[in-house]
Each structure stands twice: as C-alpha cells, then as structure tokens.
PDB file of C-alpha atoms in Angstrom:
ATOM      1  CA  MET A  16     -50.393  26.312 -57.878  1.00 52.00           C
ATOM      2  CA  GLY A  17     -51.330  22.770 -58.884  1.00 63.00           C
ATOM      3  CA  LEU A  18     -52.220  19.965 -56.437  1.00 61.00           C
ATOM      4  CA  LEU A  19     -48.753  18.258 -56.877  1.00 62.00           C
ATOM      5  CA  SER A  20     -46.907  21.573 -56.418  1.00 63.00           C
ATOM      6  CA  ARG A  21     -48.943  22.259 -53.259  1.00 58.00           C
ATOM      7  CA  ALA A  22     -48.214  18.790 -51.907  1.00 58.00           C
ATOM      8  CA  SER A  23     -44.565  19.130 -52.676  1.00 62.00           C
ATOM      9  CA  TYR A  24     -44.415  22.495 -50.964  1.00 51.00           C
ATOM     10  CA  VAL A  25     -46.086  21.169 -47.893  1.00 53.00           C
ATOM     11  CA  LEU A  26     -43.785  18.208 -47.775  1.00 57.00           C
ATOM     12  CA  ARG A  27     -40.695  20.384 -48.069  1.00 63.00           C
ATOM     13  CA  SER A  28     -42.039  22.677 -45.267  1.00 58.00           C
ATOM     14  CA  LYS A  29     -42.676  19.700 -42.949  1.00 55.00           C
ATOM     15  CA  PHE A  30     -39.322  18.243 -43.769  1.00 48.00           C
ATOM     16  CA  ASN A  31     -37.511  21.557 -43.160  1.00 54.00           C
ATOM     17  CA  ALA A  32     -39.291  21.939 -39.798  1.00 50.00           C
ATOM     18  CA  LEU A  33     -38.337  18.429 -38.871  1.00 49.00           C
ATOM     19  CA  LEU A  34     -34.700  19.084 -39.740  1.00 48.00           C
ATOM     20  CA  ASN A  35     -34.702  22.312 -37.765  1.00 51.00           C
ATOM     21  CA  ARG A  36     -35.938  20.464 -34.657  1.00 53.00           C
ATOM     22  CA  ALA A  37     -33.411  17.676 -35.149  1.00 48.00           C
ATOM     23  CA  GLU A  38     -30.450  19.864 -35.950  1.00 59.00           C
ATOM     24  CA  ASP A  39     -27.908  20.431 -33.211  1.00 72.00           C
ATOM     25  CA  PRO A  40     -25.832  23.499 -33.827  1.00 77.00           C
ATOM     26  CA  THR A  41     -22.838  22.125 -31.855  1.00 80.00           C
ATOM     27  CA  GLU A  42     -22.787  19.049 -34.137  1.00 82.00           C
ATOM     28  CA  THR A  43     -23.175  21.180 -37.250  1.00 83.00           C
ATOM     29  CA  LEU A  44     -20.122  23.355 -36.137  1.00 83.00           C
ATOM     30  CA  ASP A  45     -18.115  20.304 -35.404  1.00 85.00           C
ATOM     31  CA  TYR A  46     -18.892  18.750 -38.755  1.00 86.00           C
ATOM     32  CA  SER A  47     -18.040  22.051 -40.620  1.00 86.00           C
ATOM     33  CA  TYR A  48     -14.682  22.099 -38.745  1.00 86.00           C
ATOM     34  CA  GLU A  49     -13.959  18.522 -39.843  1.00 90.00           C
ATOM     35  CA  GLN A  50     -14.895  19.399 -43.348  1.00 90.00           C
ATOM     36  CA  MET A  51     -12.428  22.248 -43.399  1.00 88.00           C
ATOM     37  CA  ARG A  52      -9.670  20.036 -41.917  1.00 90.00           C
ATOM     38  CA  ASP A  53     -10.441  17.507 -44.727  1.00 90.00           C
ATOM     39  CA  GLU A  54      -9.989  20.360 -47.268  1.00 89.00           C
ATOM     40  CA  LEU A  55      -6.686  21.177 -45.687  1.00 87.00           C
ATOM     41  CA  LYS A  56      -5.553  17.658 -45.921  1.00 90.00           C
ATOM     42  CA  ASP A  57      -6.569  17.558 -49.610  1.00 89.00           C
ATOM     43  CA  VAL A  58      -4.481  20.662 -50.231  1.00 87.00           C
ATOM     44  CA  GLU A  59      -1.565  19.100 -48.356  1.00 89.00           C
ATOM     45  CA  ARG A  60      -1.777  15.852 -50.425  1.00 90.00           C
ATOM     46  CA  GLY A  61      -2.040  17.936 -53.714  1.00 88.00           C
ATOM     47  CA  LEU A  62       0.937  19.975 -52.624  1.00 89.00           C
ATOM     48  CA  ALA A  63       2.905  16.751 -51.935  1.00 91.00           C
ATOM     49  CA  ASP A  64       1.949  15.342 -55.305  1.00 91.00           C
ATOM     50  CA  LEU A  65       2.906  18.485 -57.069  1.00 90.00           C
ATOM     51  CA  VAL A  66       6.371  18.700 -55.326  1.00 91.00           C
ATOM     52  CA  ALA A  67       6.911  14.920 -56.191  1.00 92.00           C
ATOM     53  CA  GLN A  68       6.190  15.603 -59.848  1.00 91.00           C
ATOM     54  CA  LYS A  69       8.466  18.540 -59.788  1.00 90.00           C
ATOM     55  CA  LYS A  70      11.277  16.294 -58.245  1.00 92.00           C
ATOM     56  CA  ARG A  71      10.762  13.704 -61.034  1.00 92.00           C
ATOM     57  CA  LEU A  72      11.104  16.445 -63.658  1.00 90.00           C
ATOM     58  CA  GLU A  73      14.308  17.739 -61.996  1.00 90.00           C
ATOM     59  CA  VAL A  74      15.707  14.156 -61.977  1.00 92.00           C
ATOM     60  CA  GLN A  75      14.911  13.820 -65.712  1.00 91.00           C
ATOM     61  CA  ARG A  76      16.421  17.197 -66.384  1.00 90.00           C
ATOM     62  CA  GLU A  77      19.708  16.229 -64.633  1.00 91.00           C
ATOM     63  CA  ARG A  78      19.715  13.000 -66.672  1.00 91.00           C
ATOM     64  CA  LEU A  79      19.291  14.981 -69.924  1.00 90.00           C
ATOM     65  CA  GLU A  80      21.961  17.338 -68.909  1.00 90.00           C
ATOM     66  CA  LYS A  81      24.296  14.351 -68.409  1.00 91.00           C
ATOM     67  CA  ASN A  82      23.374  13.150 -71.894  1.00 91.00           C
ATOM     68  CA  VAL A  83      24.198  16.596 -73.311  1.00 91.00           C
ATOM     69  CA  GLU A  84      27.659  16.322 -71.897  1.00 92.00           C
ATOM     70  CA  LYS A  85      27.916  12.806 -73.144  1.00 91.00           C
ATOM     71  CA  HIS A  86      27.002  13.960 -76.750  1.00 90.00           C
ATOM     72  CA  ASN A  87      29.502  16.738 -76.460  1.00 90.00           C
ATOM     73  CA  GLU A  88      32.213  14.213 -75.763  1.00 92.00           C
ATOM     74  CA  GLN A  89      30.950  11.974 -78.584  1.00 89.00           C
ATOM     75  CA  ALA A  90      31.103  14.898 -81.038  1.00 89.00           C
ATOM     76  CA  ARG A  91      34.662  15.756 -80.034  1.00 91.00           C
ATOM     77  CA  GLU A  92      35.753  12.119 -80.205  1.00 90.00           C
ATOM     78  CA  ALA A  93      34.213  11.812 -83.604  1.00 89.00           C
ATOM     79  CA  MET A  94      36.042  14.804 -84.905  1.00 89.00           C
ATOM     80  CA  ARG A  95      39.278  13.484 -83.524  1.00 90.00           C
ATOM     81  CA  GLN A  96      38.695  10.321 -85.554  1.00 89.00           C
ATOM     82  CA  ASP A  97      37.711  12.435 -88.540  1.00 90.00           C
ATOM     83  CA  ARG A  98      34.180  11.115 -88.455  1.00 88.00           C
ATOM     84  CA  GLU A  99      32.207  14.314 -89.032  1.00 89.00           C
ATOM     85  CA  ASP A 100      29.057  12.310 -89.736  1.00 90.00           C
ATOM     86  CA  LEU A 101      29.094  10.787 -86.233  1.00 90.00           C
ATOM     87  CA  ALA A 102      29.948  14.264 -84.788  1.00 89.00           C
ATOM     88  CA  ARG A 103      26.834  15.621 -86.612  1.00 91.00           C
ATOM     89  CA  ARG A 104      24.601  12.919 -85.226  1.00 90.00           C
ATOM     90  CA  ALA A 105      25.957  13.427 -81.716  1.00 89.00           C
ATOM     91  CA  LEU A 106      25.287  17.205 -81.961  1.00 90.00           C
ATOM     92  CA  GLU A 107      21.792  16.549 -83.271  1.00 91.00           C
ATOM     93  CA  LYS A 108      20.977  14.319 -80.275  1.00 90.00           C
ATOM     94  CA  LYS A 109      22.574  16.933 -77.968  1.00 89.00           C
ATOM     95  CA  GLN A 110      20.193  19.594 -79.470  1.00 91.00           C
ATOM     96  CA  GLN A 111      17.134  17.332 -78.873  1.00 91.00           C
ATOM     97  CA  LYS A 112      18.203  16.877 -75.218  1.00 90.00           C
ATOM     98  CA  LEU A 113      18.585  20.650 -74.921  1.00 91.00           C
ATOM     99  CA  ASP A 114      15.158  21.215 -76.327  1.00 92.00           C
ATOM    100  CA  GLN A 115      13.771  18.664 -73.877  1.00 90.00           C
ATOM    101  CA  ILE A 116      15.637  20.362 -70.969  1.00 89.00           C
ATOM    102  CA  GLU A 117      14.122  23.684 -71.964  1.00 91.00           C
ATOM    103  CA  GLU A 118      10.690  22.269 -72.014  1.00 91.00           C
ATOM    104  CA  MET A 119      11.162  20.586 -68.621  1.00 90.00           C
ATOM    105  CA  GLU A 120      12.516  23.751 -67.201  1.00 91.00           C
ATOM    106  CA  GLU A 121       9.363  25.570 -68.219  1.00 91.00           C
ATOM    107  CA  GLN A 122       7.307  22.739 -66.655  1.00 91.00           C
ATOM    108  CA  ILE A 123       9.362  22.916 -63.446  1.00 91.00           C
ATOM    109  CA  ALA A 124       8.954  26.624 -63.287  1.00 91.00           C
ATOM    110  CA  SER A 125       5.178  26.270 -63.709  1.00 91.00           C
ATOM    111  CA  LEU A 126       5.121  23.649 -60.941  1.00 90.00           C
ATOM    112  CA  GLU A 127       7.151  25.918 -58.679  1.00 89.00           C
ATOM    113  CA  SER A 128       4.634  28.697 -59.285  1.00 91.00           C
ATOM    114  CA  THR A 129       1.765  26.415 -58.532  1.00 89.00           C
ATOM    115  CA  GLN A 130       3.559  25.101 -55.520  1.00 89.00           C
ATOM    116  CA  HIS A 131       4.036  28.678 -54.261  1.00 91.00           C
ATOM    117  CA  ASP A 132       0.292  29.480 -54.730  1.00 90.00           C
ATOM    118  CA  LEU A 133      -0.703  26.188 -53.001  1.00 87.00           C
ATOM    119  CA  GLU A 134       1.594  27.009 -50.041  1.00 89.00           C
ATOM    120  CA  GLU A 135      -0.043  30.465 -49.685  1.00 90.00           C
ATOM    121  CA  LYS A 136      -3.474  28.977 -49.932  1.00 88.00           C
ATOM    122  CA  LYS A 137      -2.612  26.367 -47.465  1.00 89.00           C
ATOM    123  CA  GLY A 138      -1.379  28.997 -45.000  1.00 90.00           C
ATOM    124  CA  GLN A 139      -4.546  31.050 -45.546  1.00 90.00           C
ATOM    125  CA  LEU A 140      -6.735  27.927 -45.099  1.00 89.00           C
ATOM    126  CA  GLN A 141      -4.885  27.016 -41.879  1.00 90.00           C
ATOM    127  CA  ASP A 142      -5.427  30.481 -40.515  1.00 92.00           C
ATOM    128  CA  ARG A 143      -9.133  30.389 -41.442  1.00 90.00           C
ATOM    129  CA  ILE A 144      -9.541  26.945 -39.853  1.00 90.00           C
ATOM    130  CA  GLU A 145      -7.880  28.185 -36.640  1.00 91.00           C
ATOM    131  CA  ARG A 146     -10.118  31.227 -36.532  1.00 91.00           C
ATOM    132  CA  PHE A 147     -13.170  29.002 -37.180  1.00 88.00           C
ATOM    133  CA  ARG A 148     -12.120  26.621 -34.493  1.00 89.00           C
ATOM    134  CA  THR A 149     -11.904  29.547 -31.931  1.00 90.00           C
ATOM    135  CA  LYS A 150     -15.293  30.820 -33.025  1.00 89.00           C
ATOM    136  CA  LYS A 151     -16.767  27.316 -33.008  1.00 86.00           C
ATOM    137  CA  GLU A 152     -15.706  26.744 -29.363  1.00 88.00           C
ATOM    138  CA  THR A 153     -17.125  30.132 -28.386  1.00 89.00           C
ATOM    139  CA  MET A 154     -20.411  29.474 -30.201  1.00 85.00           C
ATOM    140  CA  LYS A 155     -20.668  26.057 -28.613  1.00 84.00           C
ATOM    141  CA  ALA A 156     -20.135  27.380 -25.177  1.00 85.00           C
ATOM    142  CA  ARG A 157     -22.808  30.170 -25.755  1.00 85.00           C
ATOM    143  CA  TYR A 158     -25.250  27.564 -27.151  1.00 80.00           C
ATOM    144  CA  GLU A 159     -24.706  25.138 -24.360  1.00 83.00           C
ATOM    145  CA  ALA A 160     -25.181  27.875 -21.740  1.00 85.00           C
ATOM    146  CA  ALA A 161     -28.311  29.181 -23.542  1.00 82.00           C
ATOM    147  CA  GLU A 162     -29.686  25.607 -23.745  1.00 78.00           C
ATOM    148  CA  ALA A 163     -29.078  25.049 -20.057  1.00 82.00           C
ATOM    149  CA  GLN A 164     -30.740  28.431 -19.140  1.00 82.00           C
ATOM    150  CA  THR A 165     -33.666  27.534 -21.370  1.00 76.00           C
ATOM    151  CA  ARG A 166     -34.058  24.100 -19.784  1.00 75.00           C
ATOM    152  CA  VAL A 167     -34.055  25.772 -16.313  1.00 76.00           C
ATOM    153  CA  SER A 168     -36.476  28.472 -17.389  1.00 74.00           C
ATOM    154  CA  GLU A 169     -38.823  25.944 -18.904  1.00 69.00           C
ATOM    155  CA  ALA A 170     -38.668  23.769 -15.774  1.00 68.00           C
ATOM    156  CA  MET A 171     -39.289  26.809 -13.591  1.00 69.00           C
ATOM    157  CA  THR A 172     -42.298  28.063 -15.701  1.00 68.00           C
ATOM    158  CA  GLY A 173     -43.682  24.751 -16.718  1.00 59.00           C
ATOM    159  CA  VAL A 174     -43.744  25.593 -20.520  1.00 55.00           C
ATOM    160  CA  GLY A 175     -41.273  22.864 -21.661  1.00 53.00           C
ATOM    161  CA  ASP A 176     -42.367  19.769 -23.466  1.00 57.00           C
ATOM    162  CA  GLU A 177     -41.825  17.529 -20.492  1.00 58.00           C
ATOM    163  CA  MET A 178     -43.516  19.841 -18.068  1.00 56.00           C
ATOM    164  CA  ALA A 179     -46.358  20.186 -20.533  1.00 60.00           C
ATOM    165  CA  ASP A 180     -46.771  16.416 -20.529  1.00 64.00           C
ATOM    166  CA  VAL A 181     -46.719  16.492 -16.702  1.00 62.00           C
ATOM    167  CA  GLY A 182     -49.350  19.227 -16.683  1.00 64.00           C
ATOM    168  CA  ARG A 183     -51.537  17.295 -19.070  1.00 73.00           C
ATOM    169  CA  ALA A 184     -51.178  14.200 -17.024  1.00 72.00           C
ATOM    170  CA  ILE A 185     -52.183  16.026 -13.892  1.00 75.00           C
ATOM    171  CA  GLU A 186     -55.250  17.443 -15.672  1.00 79.00           C
ATOM    172  CA  ARG A 187     -56.219  13.989 -16.864  1.00 82.00           C
ATOM    173  CA  ALA A 188     -55.787  12.676 -13.415  1.00 81.00           C
ATOM    174  CA  GLU A 189     -57.919  15.456 -11.911  1.00 83.00           C
ATOM    175  CA  GLU A 190     -60.613  14.933 -14.536  1.00 84.00           C
ATOM    176  CA  ARG A 191     -60.625  11.183 -13.923  1.00 83.00           C
ATOM    177  CA  THR A 192     -60.693  11.710 -10.164  1.00 84.00           C
ATOM    178  CA  ASP A 193     -63.666  14.113 -10.517  1.00 84.00           C
ATOM    179  CA  ASP A 194     -65.467  11.585 -12.696  1.00 83.00           C
ATOM    180  CA  MET A 195     -64.897   8.875 -10.235  1.00 81.00           C
ATOM    181  CA  GLU A 196     -66.027  11.015  -7.212  1.00 81.00           C
ATOM    182  CA  ALA A 197     -69.120  12.058  -9.113  1.00 84.00           C
ATOM    183  CA  ARG A 198     -69.866   8.486 -10.027  1.00 80.00           C
ATOM    184  CA  ALA A 199     -69.393   7.323  -6.431  1.00 77.00           C
ATOM    185  CA  ALA A 200     -71.677  10.105  -5.184  1.00 79.00           C
ATOM    186  CA  ALA A 201     -74.292   9.120  -7.794  1.00 77.00           C
ATOM    187  CA  MET A 202     -74.088   5.488  -6.833  1.00 71.00           C
ATOM    188  CA  ASP A 203     -74.513   6.364  -3.121  1.00 71.00           C
ATOM    189  CA  GLU A 204     -77.464   8.571  -3.867  1.00 71.00           C
ATOM    190  CA  LEU A 205     -79.146   5.916  -6.031  1.00 70.00           C
ATOM    191  CA  THR A 206     -78.479   3.343  -3.313  1.00 66.00           C
ATOM    192  CA  ASP A 207     -79.887   5.588  -0.614  1.00 65.00           C
ATOM    193  CA  ARG A 208     -82.976   6.251  -2.572  1.00 63.00           C
ATOM    194  CA  GLY A 209     -83.500   2.548  -3.172  1.00 59.00           C
ATOM    195  CA  VAL A 210     -83.049   2.779  -6.957  1.00 59.00           C
ATOM    196  CA  LEU A 211     -80.068   0.514  -6.716  1.00 56.00           C
ATOM    197  CA  GLU A 212     -79.846  -2.464  -4.432  1.00 55.00           C
ATOM    198  CA  ASP A 213     -76.619  -3.493  -2.535  1.00 53.00           C
ATOM    199  CA  GLN A 214     -76.088  -7.068  -3.825  1.00 50.00           C
ATOM    200  CA  LEU A 215     -73.920  -7.952  -0.757  1.00 46.00           C
ATOM    201  CA  SER A 216     -76.539  -6.748   1.777  1.00 52.00           C
ATOM    202  CA  ASP A 217     -79.694  -8.630   2.910  1.00 52.00           C
ATOM    203  CA  GLU A 218     -81.514  -5.249   3.476  1.00 54.00           C
ATOM    204  CA  ASP A 219     -83.822  -3.871   0.940  1.00 56.00           C
ATOM    205  CA  ALA A 220     -85.122  -0.285   0.532  1.00 57.00           C
ATOM    206  CA  ILE A 221     -87.905  -0.816   3.123  1.00 62.00           C
ATOM    207  CA  ASP A 222     -85.427  -2.125   5.711  1.00 61.00           C
ATOM    208  CA  ARG A 223     -83.266   0.847   5.172  1.00 61.00           C
ATOM    209  CA  GLU A 224     -86.204   3.246   5.552  1.00 65.00           C
ATOM    210  CA  LEU A 225     -87.299   1.533   8.768  1.00 64.00           C
ATOM    211  CA  SER A 226     -83.731   1.675  10.090  1.00 68.00           C
ATOM    212  CA  GLN A 227     -83.539   5.391   9.110  1.00 68.00           C
ATOM    213  CA  GLY A 228     -86.823   5.874  11.104  1.00 72.00           C
ATOM    214  CA  ARG A 229     -85.399   4.110  14.219  1.00 73.00           C
ATOM    215  CA  SER A 230     -82.353   6.264  14.011  1.00 74.00           C
ATOM    216  CA  ASN A 231     -84.438   9.438  13.811  1.00 77.00           C
ATOM    217  CA  ARG A 232     -86.495   8.371  16.854  1.00 78.00           C
ATOM    218  CA  GLU A 233     -83.334   7.734  18.741  1.00 80.00           C
ATOM    219  CA  VAL A 234     -82.076  11.098  17.921  1.00 79.00           C
ATOM    220  CA  GLU A 235     -85.324  12.778  18.920  1.00 83.00           C
ATOM    221  CA  ALA A 236     -85.245  10.947  22.253  1.00 83.00           C
ATOM    222  CA  GLU A 237     -81.763  12.097  22.927  1.00 84.00           C
ATOM    223  CA  LEU A 238     -82.770  15.634  22.067  1.00 85.00           C
ATOM    224  CA  GLU A 239     -85.746  15.465  24.398  1.00 85.00           C
ATOM    225  CA  THR A 240     -83.493  14.221  27.209  1.00 86.00           C
ATOM    226  CA  LEU A 241     -81.064  17.168  26.620  1.00 86.00           C
ATOM    227  CA  ARG A 242     -83.996  19.529  26.647  1.00 83.00           C
ATOM    228  CA  SER A 243     -85.216  18.100  30.039  1.00 84.00           C
ATOM    229  CA  GLU A 244     -81.801  18.352  31.515  1.00 82.00           C
ATOM    230  CA  SER A 245     -81.469  21.896  30.232  1.00 80.00           C
ATOM    231  CA  GLY A 246     -84.891  22.863  31.760  1.00 73.00           C
ATOM    232  CA  GLN A 247     -83.932  21.422  35.196  1.00 64.00           C
ATOM    233  CA  SER A 248     -80.646  23.244  35.112  1.00 60.00           C
ATOM    234  CA  SER A 249     -82.588  26.532  34.434  1.00 60.00           C
ATOM    235  CA  LYS A 250     -84.926  25.931  37.398  1.00 59.00           C
ATOM    236  CA  ARG A 251     -82.030  25.207  39.701  1.00 59.00           C
ATOM    237  CA  SER A 252     -80.330  28.343  38.559  1.00 58.00           C
ATOM    238  CA  GLU A 253     -83.524  30.367  39.219  1.00 60.00           C
ATOM    239  CA  THR A 254     -83.901  28.813  42.728  1.00 60.00           C
ATOM    240  CA  ALA A 255     -80.279  29.562  43.475  1.00 58.00           C
ATOM    241  CA  SER A 256     -80.723  33.086  42.313  1.00 61.00           C
ATOM    242  CA  GLU A 257     -83.760  33.611  44.516  1.00 64.00           C
ATOM    243  CA  ALA A 258     -81.988  32.149  47.546  1.00 59.00           C
ATOM    244  CA  SER A 259     -79.051  34.407  46.987  1.00 62.00           C
ATOM    245  CA  ALA A 260     -81.432  37.425  46.802  1.00 62.00           C
ATOM    246  CA  ASP A 261     -83.185  36.490  50.118  1.00 63.00           C
ATOM    247  CA  GLU A 262     -79.822  36.068  51.841  1.00 67.00           C
ATOM    248  CA  ALA A 263     -78.686  39.434  50.560  1.00 64.00           C
ATOM    249  CA  GLU A 264     -81.941  41.135  51.842  1.00 66.00           C
ATOM    250  CA  ALA A 265     -81.391  39.493  55.263  1.00 61.00           C
ATOM    251  CA  GLU A 266     -77.855  40.641  55.449  1.00 66.00           C
ATOM    252  CA  GLU A 267     -78.905  44.165  54.580  1.00 65.00           C
ATOM    253  CA  ALA A 268     -81.567  44.149  57.257  1.00 59.00           C
ATOM    254  CA  VAL A 269     -79.138  42.907  59.851  1.00 54.00           C
ATOM    255  CA  GLU A 270     -76.672  45.645  58.763  1.00 60.00           C
ATOM    256  CA  ALA A 271     -79.473  48.231  59.058  1.00 57.00           C
ATOM    257  CA  ASP A 272     -80.386  47.064  62.540  1.00 61.00           C
ATOM    258  CA  VAL A 273     -76.736  47.249  63.585  1.00 56.00           C
ATOM    259  CA  ASP A 274     -76.321  50.653  62.219  1.00 64.00           C
ATOM    260  CA  GLU A 275     -79.460  52.009  64.010  1.00 71.00           C
ATOM    261  CA  ALA A 276     -78.296  50.639  67.317  1.00 71.00           C
ATOM    262  CA  ALA A 277     -74.970  52.319  67.053  1.00 73.00           C
ATOM    263  CA  VAL A 278     -76.572  55.634  66.206  1.00 66.00           C
ATOM    264  CA  GLU A 279     -78.938  55.350  69.243  1.00 75.00           C
ATOM    265  CA  ALA A 280     -75.952  54.513  71.557  1.00 76.00           C
ATOM    266  CA  GLU A 281     -74.114  57.572  70.266  1.00 75.00           C
ATOM    267  CA  LEU A 282     -77.244  59.790  70.787  1.00 75.00           C
ATOM    268  CA  GLU A 283     -77.561  58.445  74.364  1.00 78.00           C
ATOM    269  CA  GLU A 284     -73.914  59.348  75.064  1.00 77.00           C
ATOM    270  CA  LEU A 285     -74.505  62.892  73.827  1.00 75.00           C
ATOM    271  CA  ARG A 286     -77.522  63.297  75.973  1.00 71.00           C
ATOM    272  CA  GLU A 287     -75.643  62.195  79.141  1.00 75.00           C
ATOM    273  CA  GLU A 288     -72.786  64.641  78.335  1.00 73.00           C
ATOM    274  CA  GLU A 289     -75.228  67.589  78.056  1.00 69.00           C
ATOM    275  CA  ALA A 290     -76.916  66.599  81.311  1.00 73.00           C
ATOM    276  CA  ASP A 291     -73.606  66.548  83.201  1.00 71.00           C
ATOM    277  CA  ALA A 292     -72.739  69.933  81.664  1.00 69.00           C
ATOM    278  CA  ASP A 293     -76.031  71.408  82.969  1.00 68.00           C
ATOM    279  CA  GLU A 294     -75.552  70.113  86.525  1.00 67.00           C
ATOM    280  CA  THR A 295     -72.027  71.502  86.705  1.00 67.00           C
ATOM    281  CA  SER A 296     -73.077  74.940  85.627  1.00 59.00           C
TER     282      SER A 296
END
C-alpha cells in the first residue's frame, strides 16, 4: 500500500469514526421516514400526471369519434348529390380518424395498465411507510430509553465523558494542592533553618535561635516547677499514709484492751458463781 493510499485510508477511517459519533439514530430514522414520504408524493404526482394524460387522450378520441360521424354524414350527403368524389374524400378522412382512434385506444389502454400498476405500488408503498413509521417510533423509544439509562449508569459509575473531565479536574486540583503544601512546608523549613529570610520581619536567624533558646528555657522551668509540685504531693501522700497507719494501730490497741477487759469481767463472774455454789453445797 502506497503512502497516498495509506493516508486516504486513515482519513476515511477518521471521517467514519467522526460520523459515527455525530450520528443520531433518531434523526436518521426521521430522515428516512421523510424520504419515503417524498417518494410517495412523487408516485402520487406521477399517477396524477398519467391520469391527466389519459384524460387528454380520451378527449381527443371523443373528438375524433365525432369527426367520424361527421365524415359519415358528408359521404351520405355527397352520394345524395351524386358527388362520388366528395364521398370518397369523406370516407378517406373517416378512415384516417378511425386509425387515429385505434392508436389512441391502444395508448389509453397502456396508460390504464400503467395507472393500475402505479396504484398498486402506491398502496404497497403506503403500507411500507406505515410499517416503517411504527417501527421507527418503537426504535426511537428504545434508543431514548437506552440513552437515558446509559447516561444514568455513566453518572453513577463515573465513566462518562463529563464525569471523566470532573475526575481529571479533581486529580489536577489534588496534585496542585499537594505541590502547594509541599512548597509551603519547604519554605517554612528553609525559613526556620535560616536559609531564607522573612523580608517583612526585623529578626534574623540569630534572633530566631535566641528566641528559641529562651522558649526552651521557659519550658524547662515550667517542667521543673511541675516536678517539684509532683514531689511535694508524693511526700504529703506518704505522710498521710503513715498517719493513717498509726491511727489504725492505735484503734486496734484500744479494741484489744477493751476485749481483754470484757474477758476478765466474764471470768470474774464465773468465779463468783462457782464460789456461791460451793457454799450452798
């Protein structure tokens, strides 16, 4: 395949693909339907012209038939006047008119046959157009339903052209946002390290480091304060625990003393009861 042939093939392929994308089946069906209706109108116009031509021939035939009668009368009148030569001329004209009438009758018969064929074809074309119209409306309804379903499905799944554009826009926005965030972080890092100076600030890198040192010392001081407060709280907790232990031991000792006194009292009562029993016996 030569270079020109390949180029022509590629161009035809591109053109066909473009036509396929641009083609709307509903418009194509409507156009085909209108074309068929135009053909029917052409048939109707042709049929009307044919009938008009047949009518003109019939009028001419009637006129010739009248001339035949006229020539008959002329021939009779000539014979009554003993003018055989005139009678012969009238009969010759009569024969010419009869020949013309015969030729016209053949033409009229041919036109009538053509008219009959056209009427049948017209009826068949009308039936075909009606069937096509019904099929056309059905196909249009199916196509529109499928197109709507496709649009909904593409919108739901995000595979349509518009949704693809939206997806690409979101991706570009995310990429640009990431770039801007990375650039901002880089600028902050370079500024903190003193590589870049803040043109709107009077502080230089040394001032920022000194300020950072003061901030660190303040933080350490606060931490030391918190440690001291935490240590005092621990000591108070230990003292409170020791006091609670001493109080518990004292309470236990008091309870023990009370229990021993009660036991001794009960023993004394038992001794007295035994002594009274011995005296009685």
